[in-house]
Tab-separated table of C-alpha atoms in Angstrom:
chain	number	residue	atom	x	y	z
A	4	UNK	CA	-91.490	-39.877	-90.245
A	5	UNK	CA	-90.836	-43.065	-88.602
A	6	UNK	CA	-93.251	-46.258	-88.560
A	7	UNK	CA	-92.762	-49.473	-86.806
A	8	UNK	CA	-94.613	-52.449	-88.278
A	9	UNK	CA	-94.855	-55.623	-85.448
A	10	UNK	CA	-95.027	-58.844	-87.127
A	11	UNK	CA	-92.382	-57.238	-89.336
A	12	UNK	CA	-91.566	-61.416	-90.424
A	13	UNK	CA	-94.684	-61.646	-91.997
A	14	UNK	CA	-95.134	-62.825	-95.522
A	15	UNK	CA	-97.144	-59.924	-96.055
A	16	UNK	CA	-94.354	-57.448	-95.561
A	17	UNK	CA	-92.781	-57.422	-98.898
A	18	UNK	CA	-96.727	-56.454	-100.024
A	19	UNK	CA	-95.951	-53.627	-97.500
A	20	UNK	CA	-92.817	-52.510	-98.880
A	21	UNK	CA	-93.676	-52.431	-101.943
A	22	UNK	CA	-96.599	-49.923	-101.324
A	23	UNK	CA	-94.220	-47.558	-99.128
A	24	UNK	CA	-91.815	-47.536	-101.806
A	25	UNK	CA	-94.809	-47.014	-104.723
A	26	UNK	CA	-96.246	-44.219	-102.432
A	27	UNK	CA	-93.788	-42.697	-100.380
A	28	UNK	CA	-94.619	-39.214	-101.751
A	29	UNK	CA	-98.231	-39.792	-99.908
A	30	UNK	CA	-96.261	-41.095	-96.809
A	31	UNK	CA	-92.936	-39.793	-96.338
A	32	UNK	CA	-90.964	-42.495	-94.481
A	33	UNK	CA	-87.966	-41.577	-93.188
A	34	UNK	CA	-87.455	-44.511	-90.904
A	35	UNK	CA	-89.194	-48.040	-91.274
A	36	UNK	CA	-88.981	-50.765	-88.057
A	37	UNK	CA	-89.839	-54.163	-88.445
A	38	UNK	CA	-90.632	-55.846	-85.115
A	39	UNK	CA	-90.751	-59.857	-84.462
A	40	UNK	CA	-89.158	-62.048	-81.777
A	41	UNK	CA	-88.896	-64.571	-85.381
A	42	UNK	CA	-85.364	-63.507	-85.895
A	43	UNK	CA	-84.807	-66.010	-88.554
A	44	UNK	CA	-88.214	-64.844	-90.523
A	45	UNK	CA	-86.833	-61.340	-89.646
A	46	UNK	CA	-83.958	-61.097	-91.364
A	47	UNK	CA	-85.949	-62.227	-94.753
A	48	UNK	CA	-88.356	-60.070	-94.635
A	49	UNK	CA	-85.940	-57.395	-93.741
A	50	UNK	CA	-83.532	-58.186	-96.178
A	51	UNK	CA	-85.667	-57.915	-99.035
A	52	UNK	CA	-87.536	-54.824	-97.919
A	53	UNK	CA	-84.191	-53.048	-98.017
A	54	UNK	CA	-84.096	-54.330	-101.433
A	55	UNK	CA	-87.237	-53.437	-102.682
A	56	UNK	CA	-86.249	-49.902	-101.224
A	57	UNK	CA	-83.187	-49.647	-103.290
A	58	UNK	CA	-84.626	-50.854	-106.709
A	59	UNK	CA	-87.387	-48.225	-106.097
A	60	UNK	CA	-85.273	-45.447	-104.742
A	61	UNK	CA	-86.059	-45.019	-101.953
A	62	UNK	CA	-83.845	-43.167	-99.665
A	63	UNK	CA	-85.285	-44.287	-96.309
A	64	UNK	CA	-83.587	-46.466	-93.503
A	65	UNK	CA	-85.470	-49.973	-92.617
A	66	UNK	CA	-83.893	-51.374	-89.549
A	67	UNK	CA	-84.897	-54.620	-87.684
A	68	UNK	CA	-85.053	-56.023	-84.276
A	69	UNK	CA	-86.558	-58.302	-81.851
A	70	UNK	CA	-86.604	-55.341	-79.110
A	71	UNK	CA	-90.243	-53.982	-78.870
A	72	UNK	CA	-89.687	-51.137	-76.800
A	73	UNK	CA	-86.881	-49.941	-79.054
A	74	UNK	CA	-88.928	-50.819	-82.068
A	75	UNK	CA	-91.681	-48.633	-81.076
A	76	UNK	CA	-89.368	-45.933	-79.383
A	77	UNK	CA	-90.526	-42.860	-81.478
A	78	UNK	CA	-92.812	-43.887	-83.681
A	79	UNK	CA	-95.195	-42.118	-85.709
A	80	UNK	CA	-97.451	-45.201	-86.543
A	81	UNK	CA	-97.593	-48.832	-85.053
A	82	UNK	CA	-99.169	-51.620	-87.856
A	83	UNK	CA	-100.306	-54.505	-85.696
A	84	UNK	CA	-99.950	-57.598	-88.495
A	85	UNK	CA	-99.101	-60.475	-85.939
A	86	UNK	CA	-100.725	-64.103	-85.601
A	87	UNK	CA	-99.993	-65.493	-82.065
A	88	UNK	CA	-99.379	-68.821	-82.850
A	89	UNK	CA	-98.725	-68.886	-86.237
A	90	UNK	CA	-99.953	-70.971	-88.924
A	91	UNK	CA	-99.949	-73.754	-86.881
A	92	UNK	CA	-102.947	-72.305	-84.490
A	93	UNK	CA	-104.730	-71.373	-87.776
A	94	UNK	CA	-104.707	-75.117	-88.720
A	95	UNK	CA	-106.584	-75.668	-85.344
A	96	UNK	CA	-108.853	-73.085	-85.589
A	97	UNK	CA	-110.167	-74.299	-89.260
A	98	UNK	CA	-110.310	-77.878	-88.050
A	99	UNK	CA	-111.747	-78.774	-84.796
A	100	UNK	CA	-114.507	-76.843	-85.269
A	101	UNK	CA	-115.914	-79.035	-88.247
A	102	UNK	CA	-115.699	-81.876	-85.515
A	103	UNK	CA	-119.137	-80.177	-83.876
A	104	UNK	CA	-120.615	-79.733	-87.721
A	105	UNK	CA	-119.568	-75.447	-87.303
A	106	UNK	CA	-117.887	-73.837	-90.156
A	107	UNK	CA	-113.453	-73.834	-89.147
A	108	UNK	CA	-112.450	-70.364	-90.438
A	109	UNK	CA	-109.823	-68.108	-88.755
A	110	UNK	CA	-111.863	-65.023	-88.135
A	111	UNK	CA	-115.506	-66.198	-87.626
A	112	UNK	CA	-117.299	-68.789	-85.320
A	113	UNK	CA	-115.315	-70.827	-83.229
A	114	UNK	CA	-112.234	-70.270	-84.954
A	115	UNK	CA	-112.573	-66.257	-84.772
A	116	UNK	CA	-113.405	-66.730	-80.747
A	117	UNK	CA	-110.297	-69.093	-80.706
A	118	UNK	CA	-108.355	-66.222	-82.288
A	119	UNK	CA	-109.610	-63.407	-80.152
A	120	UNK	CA	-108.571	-65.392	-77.187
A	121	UNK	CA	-104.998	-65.710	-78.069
A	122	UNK	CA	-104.671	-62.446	-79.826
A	123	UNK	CA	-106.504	-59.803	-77.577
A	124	UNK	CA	-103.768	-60.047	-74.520
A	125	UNK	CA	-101.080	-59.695	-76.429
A	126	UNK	CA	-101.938	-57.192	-78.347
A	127	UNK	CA	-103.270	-55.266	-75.369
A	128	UNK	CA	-99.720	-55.359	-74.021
A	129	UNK	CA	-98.024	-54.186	-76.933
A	130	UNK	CA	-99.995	-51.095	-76.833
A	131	UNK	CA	-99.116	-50.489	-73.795
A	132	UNK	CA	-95.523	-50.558	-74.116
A	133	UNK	CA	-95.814	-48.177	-77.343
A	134	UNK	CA	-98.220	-45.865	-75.151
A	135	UNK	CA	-95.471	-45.563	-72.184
A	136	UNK	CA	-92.613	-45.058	-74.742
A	137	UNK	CA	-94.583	-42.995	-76.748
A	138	UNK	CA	-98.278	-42.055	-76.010
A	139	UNK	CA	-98.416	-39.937	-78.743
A	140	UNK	CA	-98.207	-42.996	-81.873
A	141	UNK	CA	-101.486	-44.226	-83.710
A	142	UNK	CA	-101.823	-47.937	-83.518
A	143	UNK	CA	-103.055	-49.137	-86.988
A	144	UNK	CA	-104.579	-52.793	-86.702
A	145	UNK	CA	-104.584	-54.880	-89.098
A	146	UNK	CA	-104.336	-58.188	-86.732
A	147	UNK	CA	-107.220	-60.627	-87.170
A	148	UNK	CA	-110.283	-60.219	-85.892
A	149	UNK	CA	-109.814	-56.592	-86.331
A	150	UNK	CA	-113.386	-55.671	-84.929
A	151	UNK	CA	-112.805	-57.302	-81.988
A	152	UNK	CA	-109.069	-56.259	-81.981
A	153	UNK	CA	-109.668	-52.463	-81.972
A	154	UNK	CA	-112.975	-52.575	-79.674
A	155	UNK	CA	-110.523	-53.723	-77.448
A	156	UNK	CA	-107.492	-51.111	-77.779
A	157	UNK	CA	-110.046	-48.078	-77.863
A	158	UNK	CA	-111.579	-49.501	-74.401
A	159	UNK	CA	-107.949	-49.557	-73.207
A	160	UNK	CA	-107.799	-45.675	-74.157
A	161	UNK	CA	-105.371	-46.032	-77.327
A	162	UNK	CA	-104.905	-44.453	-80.308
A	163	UNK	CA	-106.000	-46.816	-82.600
A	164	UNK	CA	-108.291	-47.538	-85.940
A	165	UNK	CA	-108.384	-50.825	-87.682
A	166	UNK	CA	-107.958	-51.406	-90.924
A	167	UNK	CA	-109.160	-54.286	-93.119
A	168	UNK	CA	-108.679	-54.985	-97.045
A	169	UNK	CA	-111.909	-55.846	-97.879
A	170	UNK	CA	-113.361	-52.630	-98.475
A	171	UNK	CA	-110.849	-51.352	-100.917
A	172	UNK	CA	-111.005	-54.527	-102.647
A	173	UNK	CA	-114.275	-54.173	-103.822
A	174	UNK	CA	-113.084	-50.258	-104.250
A	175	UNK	CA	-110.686	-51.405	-106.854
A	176	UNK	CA	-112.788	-54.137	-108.561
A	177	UNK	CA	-115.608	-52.341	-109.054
A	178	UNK	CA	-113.335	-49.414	-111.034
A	179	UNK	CA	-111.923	-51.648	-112.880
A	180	UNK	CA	-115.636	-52.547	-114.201
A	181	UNK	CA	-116.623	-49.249	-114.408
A	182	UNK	CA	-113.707	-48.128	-115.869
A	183	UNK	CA	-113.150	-45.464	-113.414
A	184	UNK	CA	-110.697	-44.157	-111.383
A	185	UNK	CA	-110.443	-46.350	-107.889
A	186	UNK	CA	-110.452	-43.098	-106.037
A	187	UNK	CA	-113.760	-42.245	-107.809
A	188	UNK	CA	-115.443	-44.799	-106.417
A	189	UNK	CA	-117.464	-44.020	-103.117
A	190	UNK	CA	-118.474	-47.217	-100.997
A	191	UNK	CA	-122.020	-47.248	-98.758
A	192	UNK	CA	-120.257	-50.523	-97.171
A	193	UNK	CA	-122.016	-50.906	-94.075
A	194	UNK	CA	-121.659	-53.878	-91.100
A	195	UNK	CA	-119.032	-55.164	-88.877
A	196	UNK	CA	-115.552	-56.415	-89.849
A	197	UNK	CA	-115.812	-59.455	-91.977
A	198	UNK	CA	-119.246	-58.871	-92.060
A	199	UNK	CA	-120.563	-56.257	-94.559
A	200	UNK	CA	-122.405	-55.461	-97.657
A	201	UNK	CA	-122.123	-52.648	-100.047
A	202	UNK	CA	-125.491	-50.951	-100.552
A	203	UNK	CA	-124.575	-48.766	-103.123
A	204	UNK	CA	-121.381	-47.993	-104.951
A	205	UNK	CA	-121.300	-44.111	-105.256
A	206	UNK	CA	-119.171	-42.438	-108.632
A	207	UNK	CA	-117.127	-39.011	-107.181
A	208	UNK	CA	-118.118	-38.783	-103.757
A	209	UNK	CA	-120.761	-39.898	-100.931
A	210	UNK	CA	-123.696	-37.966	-102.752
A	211	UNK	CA	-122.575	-39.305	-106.419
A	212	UNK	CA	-124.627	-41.855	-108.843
A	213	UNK	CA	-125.089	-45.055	-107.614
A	214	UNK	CA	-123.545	-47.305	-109.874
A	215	UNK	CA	-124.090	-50.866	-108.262
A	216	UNK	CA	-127.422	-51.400	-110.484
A	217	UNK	CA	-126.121	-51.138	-113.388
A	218	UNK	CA	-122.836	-52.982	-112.264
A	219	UNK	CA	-125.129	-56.486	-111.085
A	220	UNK	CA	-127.026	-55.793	-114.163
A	221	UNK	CA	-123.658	-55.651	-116.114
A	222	UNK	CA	-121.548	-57.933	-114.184
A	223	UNK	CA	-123.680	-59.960	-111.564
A	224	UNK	CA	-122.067	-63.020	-112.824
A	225	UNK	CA	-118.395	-62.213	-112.548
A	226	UNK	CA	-119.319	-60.900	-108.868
A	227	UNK	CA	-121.247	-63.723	-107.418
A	228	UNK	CA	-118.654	-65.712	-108.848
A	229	UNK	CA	-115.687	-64.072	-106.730
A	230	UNK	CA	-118.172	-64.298	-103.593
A	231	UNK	CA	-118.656	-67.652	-104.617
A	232	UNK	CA	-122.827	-67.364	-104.274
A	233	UNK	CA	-125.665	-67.837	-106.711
A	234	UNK	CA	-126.248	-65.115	-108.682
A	235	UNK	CA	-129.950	-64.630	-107.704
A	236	UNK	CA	-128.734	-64.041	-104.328
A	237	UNK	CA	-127.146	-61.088	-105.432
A	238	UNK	CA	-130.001	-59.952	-107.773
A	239	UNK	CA	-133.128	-60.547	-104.391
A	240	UNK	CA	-130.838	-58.501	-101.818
A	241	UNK	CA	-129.690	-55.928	-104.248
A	242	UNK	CA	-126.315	-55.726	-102.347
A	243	UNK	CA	-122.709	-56.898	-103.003
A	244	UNK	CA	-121.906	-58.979	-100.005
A	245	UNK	CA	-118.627	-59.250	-98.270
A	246	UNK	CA	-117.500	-62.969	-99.243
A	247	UNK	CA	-117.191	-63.614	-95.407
A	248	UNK	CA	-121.316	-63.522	-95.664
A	249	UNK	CA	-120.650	-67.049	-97.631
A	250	UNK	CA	-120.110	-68.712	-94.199
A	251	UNK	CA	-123.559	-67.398	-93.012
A	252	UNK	CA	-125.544	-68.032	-95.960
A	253	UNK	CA	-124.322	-70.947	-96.807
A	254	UNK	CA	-123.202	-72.457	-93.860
A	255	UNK	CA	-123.652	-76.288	-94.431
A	256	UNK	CA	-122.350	-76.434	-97.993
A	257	UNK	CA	-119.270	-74.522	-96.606
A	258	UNK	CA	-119.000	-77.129	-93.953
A	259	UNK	CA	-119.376	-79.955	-96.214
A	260	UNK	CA	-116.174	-78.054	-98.570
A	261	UNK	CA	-114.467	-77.894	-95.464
A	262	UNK	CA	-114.070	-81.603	-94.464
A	263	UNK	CA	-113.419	-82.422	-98.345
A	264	UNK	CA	-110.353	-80.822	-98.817
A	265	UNK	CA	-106.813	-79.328	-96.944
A	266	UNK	CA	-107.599	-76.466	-94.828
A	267	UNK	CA	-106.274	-72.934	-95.870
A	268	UNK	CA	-104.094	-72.894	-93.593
A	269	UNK	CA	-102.049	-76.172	-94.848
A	270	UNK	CA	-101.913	-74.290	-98.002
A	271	UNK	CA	-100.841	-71.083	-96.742
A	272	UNK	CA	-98.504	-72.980	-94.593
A	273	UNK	CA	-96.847	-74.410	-97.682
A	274	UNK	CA	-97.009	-70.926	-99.714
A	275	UNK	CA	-94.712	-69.345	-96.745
A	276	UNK	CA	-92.281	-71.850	-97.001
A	277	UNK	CA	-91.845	-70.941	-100.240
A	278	UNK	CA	-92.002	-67.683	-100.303
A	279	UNK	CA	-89.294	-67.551	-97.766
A	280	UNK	CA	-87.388	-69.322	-99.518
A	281	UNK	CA	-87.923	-67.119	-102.287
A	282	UNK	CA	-86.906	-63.611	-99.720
A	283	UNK	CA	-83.783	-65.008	-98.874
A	284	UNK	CA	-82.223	-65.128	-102.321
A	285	UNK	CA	-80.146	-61.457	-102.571
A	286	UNK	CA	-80.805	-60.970	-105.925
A	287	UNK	CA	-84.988	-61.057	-105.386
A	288	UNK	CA	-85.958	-56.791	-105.373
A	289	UNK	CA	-89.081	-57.179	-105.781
A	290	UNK	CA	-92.368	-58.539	-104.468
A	291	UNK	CA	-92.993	-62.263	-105.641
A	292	UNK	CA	-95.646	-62.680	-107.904
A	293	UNK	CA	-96.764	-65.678	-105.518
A	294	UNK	CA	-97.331	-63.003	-102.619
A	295	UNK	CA	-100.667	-62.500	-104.604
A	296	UNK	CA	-101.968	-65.785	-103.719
A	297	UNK	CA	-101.273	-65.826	-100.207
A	298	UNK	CA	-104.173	-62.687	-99.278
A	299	UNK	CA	-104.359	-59.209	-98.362
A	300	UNK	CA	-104.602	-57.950	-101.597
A	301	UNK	CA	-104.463	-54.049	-101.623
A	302	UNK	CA	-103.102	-54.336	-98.514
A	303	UNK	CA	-100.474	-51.850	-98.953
A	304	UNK	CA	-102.532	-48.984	-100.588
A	305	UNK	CA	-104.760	-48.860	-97.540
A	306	UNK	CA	-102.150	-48.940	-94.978
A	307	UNK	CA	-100.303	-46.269	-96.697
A	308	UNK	CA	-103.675	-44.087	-97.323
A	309	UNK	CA	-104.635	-44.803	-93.490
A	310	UNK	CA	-101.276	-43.739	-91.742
A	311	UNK	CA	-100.777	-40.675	-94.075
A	312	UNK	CA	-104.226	-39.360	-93.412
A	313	UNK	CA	-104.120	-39.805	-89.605
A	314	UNK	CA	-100.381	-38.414	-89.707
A	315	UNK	CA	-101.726	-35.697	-91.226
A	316	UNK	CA	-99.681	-35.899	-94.556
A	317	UNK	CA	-102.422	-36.560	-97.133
A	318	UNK	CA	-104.750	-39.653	-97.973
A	319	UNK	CA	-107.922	-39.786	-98.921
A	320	UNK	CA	-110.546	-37.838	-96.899
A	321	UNK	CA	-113.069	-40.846	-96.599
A	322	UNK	CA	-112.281	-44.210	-96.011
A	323	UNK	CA	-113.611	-47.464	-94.779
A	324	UNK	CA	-112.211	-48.217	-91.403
A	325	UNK	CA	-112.977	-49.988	-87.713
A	326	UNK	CA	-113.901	-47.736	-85.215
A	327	UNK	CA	-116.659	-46.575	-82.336
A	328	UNK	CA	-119.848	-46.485	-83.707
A	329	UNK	CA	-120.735	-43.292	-81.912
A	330	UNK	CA	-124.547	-43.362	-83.081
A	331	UNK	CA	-123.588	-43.938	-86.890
A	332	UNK	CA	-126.148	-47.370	-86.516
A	333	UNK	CA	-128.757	-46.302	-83.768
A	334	UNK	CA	-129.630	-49.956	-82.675
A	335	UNK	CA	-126.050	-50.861	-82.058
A	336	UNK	CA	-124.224	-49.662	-78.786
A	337	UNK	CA	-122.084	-46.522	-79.247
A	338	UNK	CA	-118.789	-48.334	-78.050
A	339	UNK	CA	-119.008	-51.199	-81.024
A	340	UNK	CA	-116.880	-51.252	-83.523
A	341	UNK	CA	-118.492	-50.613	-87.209
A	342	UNK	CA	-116.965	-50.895	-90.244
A	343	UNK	CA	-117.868	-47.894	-91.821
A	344	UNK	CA	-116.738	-45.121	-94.376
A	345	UNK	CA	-115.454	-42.491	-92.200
A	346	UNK	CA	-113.616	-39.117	-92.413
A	347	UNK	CA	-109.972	-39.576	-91.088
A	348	UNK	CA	-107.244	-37.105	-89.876
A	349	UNK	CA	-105.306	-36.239	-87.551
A	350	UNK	CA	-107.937	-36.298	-84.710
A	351	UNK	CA	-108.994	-39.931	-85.678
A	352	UNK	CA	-112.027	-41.423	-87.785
A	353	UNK	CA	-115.381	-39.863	-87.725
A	354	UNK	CA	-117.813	-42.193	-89.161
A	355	UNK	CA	-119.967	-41.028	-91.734
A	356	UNK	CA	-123.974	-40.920	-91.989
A	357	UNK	CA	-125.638	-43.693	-93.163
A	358	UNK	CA	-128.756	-44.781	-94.701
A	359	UNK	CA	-131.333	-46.863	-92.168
A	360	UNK	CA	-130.226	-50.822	-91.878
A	361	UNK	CA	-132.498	-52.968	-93.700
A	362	UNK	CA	-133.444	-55.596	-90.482
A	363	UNK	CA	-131.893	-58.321	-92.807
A	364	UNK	CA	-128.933	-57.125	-92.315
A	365	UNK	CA	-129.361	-55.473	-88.362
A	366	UNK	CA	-130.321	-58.254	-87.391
A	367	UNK	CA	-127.534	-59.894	-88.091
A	368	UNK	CA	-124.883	-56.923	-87.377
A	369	UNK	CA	-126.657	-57.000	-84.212
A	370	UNK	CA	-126.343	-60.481	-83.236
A	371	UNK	CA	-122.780	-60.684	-84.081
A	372	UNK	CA	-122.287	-57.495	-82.323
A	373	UNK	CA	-123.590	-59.158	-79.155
A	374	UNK	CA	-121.266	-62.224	-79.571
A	375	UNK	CA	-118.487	-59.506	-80.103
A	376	UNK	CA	-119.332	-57.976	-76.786
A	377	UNK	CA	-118.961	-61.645	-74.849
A	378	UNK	CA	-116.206	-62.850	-77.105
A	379	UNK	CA	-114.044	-59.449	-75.564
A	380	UNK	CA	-115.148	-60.359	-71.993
A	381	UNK	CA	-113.875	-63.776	-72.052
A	382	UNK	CA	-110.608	-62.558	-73.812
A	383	UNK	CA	-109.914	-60.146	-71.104
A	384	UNK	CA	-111.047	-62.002	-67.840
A	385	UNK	CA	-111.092	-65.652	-69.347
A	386	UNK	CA	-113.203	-68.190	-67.991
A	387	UNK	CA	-114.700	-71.331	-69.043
A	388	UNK	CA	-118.507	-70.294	-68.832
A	389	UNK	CA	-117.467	-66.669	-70.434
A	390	UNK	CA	-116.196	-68.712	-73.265
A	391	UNK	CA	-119.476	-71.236	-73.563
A	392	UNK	CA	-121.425	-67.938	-73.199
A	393	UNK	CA	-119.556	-66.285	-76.511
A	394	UNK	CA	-119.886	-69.748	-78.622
A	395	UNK	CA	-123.568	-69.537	-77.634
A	396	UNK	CA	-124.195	-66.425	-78.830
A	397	UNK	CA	-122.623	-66.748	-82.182
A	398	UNK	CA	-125.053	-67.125	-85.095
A	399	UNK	CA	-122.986	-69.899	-86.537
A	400	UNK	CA	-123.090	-72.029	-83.328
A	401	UNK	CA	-126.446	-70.916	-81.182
A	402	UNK	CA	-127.383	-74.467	-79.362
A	403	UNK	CA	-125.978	-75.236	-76.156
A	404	UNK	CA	-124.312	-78.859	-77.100
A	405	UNK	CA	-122.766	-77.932	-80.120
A	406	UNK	CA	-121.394	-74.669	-77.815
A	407	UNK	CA	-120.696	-76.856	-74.568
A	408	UNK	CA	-118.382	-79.668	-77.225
A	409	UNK	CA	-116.746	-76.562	-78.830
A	410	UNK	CA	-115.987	-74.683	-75.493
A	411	UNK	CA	-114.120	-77.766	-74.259
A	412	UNK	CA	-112.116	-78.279	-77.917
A	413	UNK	CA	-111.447	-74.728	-77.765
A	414	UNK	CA	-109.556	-74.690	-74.780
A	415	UNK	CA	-107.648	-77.845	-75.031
A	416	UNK	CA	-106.145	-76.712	-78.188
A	417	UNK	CA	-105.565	-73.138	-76.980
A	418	UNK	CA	-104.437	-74.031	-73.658
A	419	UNK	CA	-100.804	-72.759	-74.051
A	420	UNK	CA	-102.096	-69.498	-75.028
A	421	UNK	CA	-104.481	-69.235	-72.013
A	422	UNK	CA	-103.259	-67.954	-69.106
A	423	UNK	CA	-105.935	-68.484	-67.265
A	424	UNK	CA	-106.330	-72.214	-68.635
């Protein structure tokens, strides 16, 4: 089994490695590719991957190159982690927008559109170039925003499913509470990428006890302190929000944290320094316990138990994924991408049925759903007006001025990435 992982320089990788190596009997590998045109951040992350192989015994090959086409020659599975850019576009996209009064966050408001912008053509591209060499491969995304990401790689006909962490994040937390297997856990997480909330938190299978009451009863505390909200939020909607919700529900005291201290991206900025630093020592074999800090936690797990269930190897039977709606939320199109528990194999993702939305929470899916829809038009045909259109639409921006100043931020500091700026 060969994969090819683009964006193979990452930071994240080692995270990566480590799970292959952990869980190769769930995913075979017989042949590992890292892909980035950062040769210098290349050879790090590829060096220590082959050493976290070898401490773990593991007996397959990880090669590394800057050649797409050759990276992707054969593949099995493609994992999109790239950031066009880098962390110096992040630092934009979490600034300038607090010059308008809008929450700066990578994934969400003017940021996310920012993002989407840069990301969606290039992506787009690579797909291409792994569907001529080889048409067959899935194309796992994990590249930010993955909604958005994979709406637009399934219109473009590919192979594809995105992935975020989120959902098995919660998974894991909330077994560790219950003091349960993770696997036992069941999610009715329900929404759009980076915009979700579990309804109900299911013990041994989609039709098990629901659990959640007794875990905010138990543990409401601990909770709405990780999401960083008041715990009567949490105890009036009866849900466990995604922490992503924090920018809508508490938009102005986010904004006001924002402008008071360095942006997440200064500090992941500085963290990657350092843990390169760290990769390029030969005797480091394992995973730095600073890679915890830096995100994605669980990362691996869900990457492994994605690709082996859609190569048709094992993983779990239901799991939370992006895909097409298909009906699974009747006031949403069919071609939007949903977050969903769904039943994955070989043929793909099959979302599950789900309870009826509260309109708390449609209403929201639905507006962001609509900004979603512009936010892909002006990333595939570009445009001023298409962009002004998208900022306009998005619940965190919504009035023409603030929209209008952002539009023209937006594309001065994105300009490079623009080709039709």
């Amino acid at each position: 089994m060969k994969l090819t992982v683009v964006g193979g320089g990452s930071t994240y990788t080692p995270e990566l490695i480590d799970g292959f190596a952990r869980l190769r009997d769930t995913l075979p590998i017989t042949e590992l590719v890292l892909v980035d045109p950062a040769a210098d951040r290349l050879d790090l992350a590829g060096g220590l991957a082959r050493r976290i192989f070898a401490r773990q015994g593991h007996d397959g090959r990880i090669t590394t190159t800057s050649d797409l086409d050759a990276g992707v020659e054969g593949a099995d599975a493609v994992l999109l982690q790239l950031r066009v850019g880098g962390q110096a576009a992040r630092e934009k996209d979490e600034t300038w927008p607090l010059e308008c009064g809008c929450v700066g966050q990578e994934t969400t408001g003017a940021g996310g559109l920012a993002k989407a912008l840069r990301t969606v053509p290039v992506v787009l591209d690579i797909a291409e170039r792994v569907r001529r060499t080889n048409p067959d491969a899935w194309i796992i995304d994990f590249t930010n925003p993955v909604g958005i990401v994979t709406r637009a790689l399934l219109q473009a006909g590919h192979k594809a499913v995105g992935l975020c962490n989120v959902a098995i994040g919660f998974q894991r937390k909330f077994a560790a509470l219950l003091g349960v297997a993770p696997s036992d856990v069941h999610l009715d997480h329900v929404g759009l990428n980076h915009l979700t909330w579990e309804r109900a938190v299911r013990i041994g299978g989609p039709e098990g006890e629901n659990a959640l009451p007794r875990l905010l009863a138990g543990h409401g505390d601990a909770i709405a302190d990780d999401l960083r909200l008041p715990r009567p939020v949490l105890d009036r909607l009866g849900v466990v929000p995604s922490y992503y919700l924090r920018y809508f529900y508490a938009h102005d005291e986010v904004v006001r944290e924002l402008g008071e201290k360095p942006s997440r991206a200064a500090e992941v900025a500085a963290m990657e320094k350092e843990l390169l630093e760290m990769y390029g020592d030969p005797a480091l074999d394992e995973k730095p316990a600073l890679l915890a800090k830096r995100g994605g936690a669980f990362y691996s797990e869900a990457a492994v138990d994605l690709a082996a269930a859609l190569l048709g190897g094992g993983g779990s039977p239901y799991q939370v994924v992006n895909t097409y709606n298909d009906g699974t939320l009747p006031f949403l199109p069919d071609d939007a991408v949903i977050e969903t528990q769904a039943a994955v194999g070989p043929e793909g993702a099959v979302p599950l049925a789900v309870a009826p939305v509260d309109p708390l929470y449609a209403g929201l899916v639905a507006n962001v759903t609509a900004y979603e829809d512009l936010a892909l038009e002006a990333a595939l045909r570009g445009g001023r007006d298409r962009v002004f259109k998208a900022l306009l639409a998005h619940p965190l921006i919504g009035q023409y001025a603030y929209a209008d100043g952002l539009t023209d931020r937006l594309i001065a500091h994105n300009r490079e990435h623009l080709a039709w700026a």
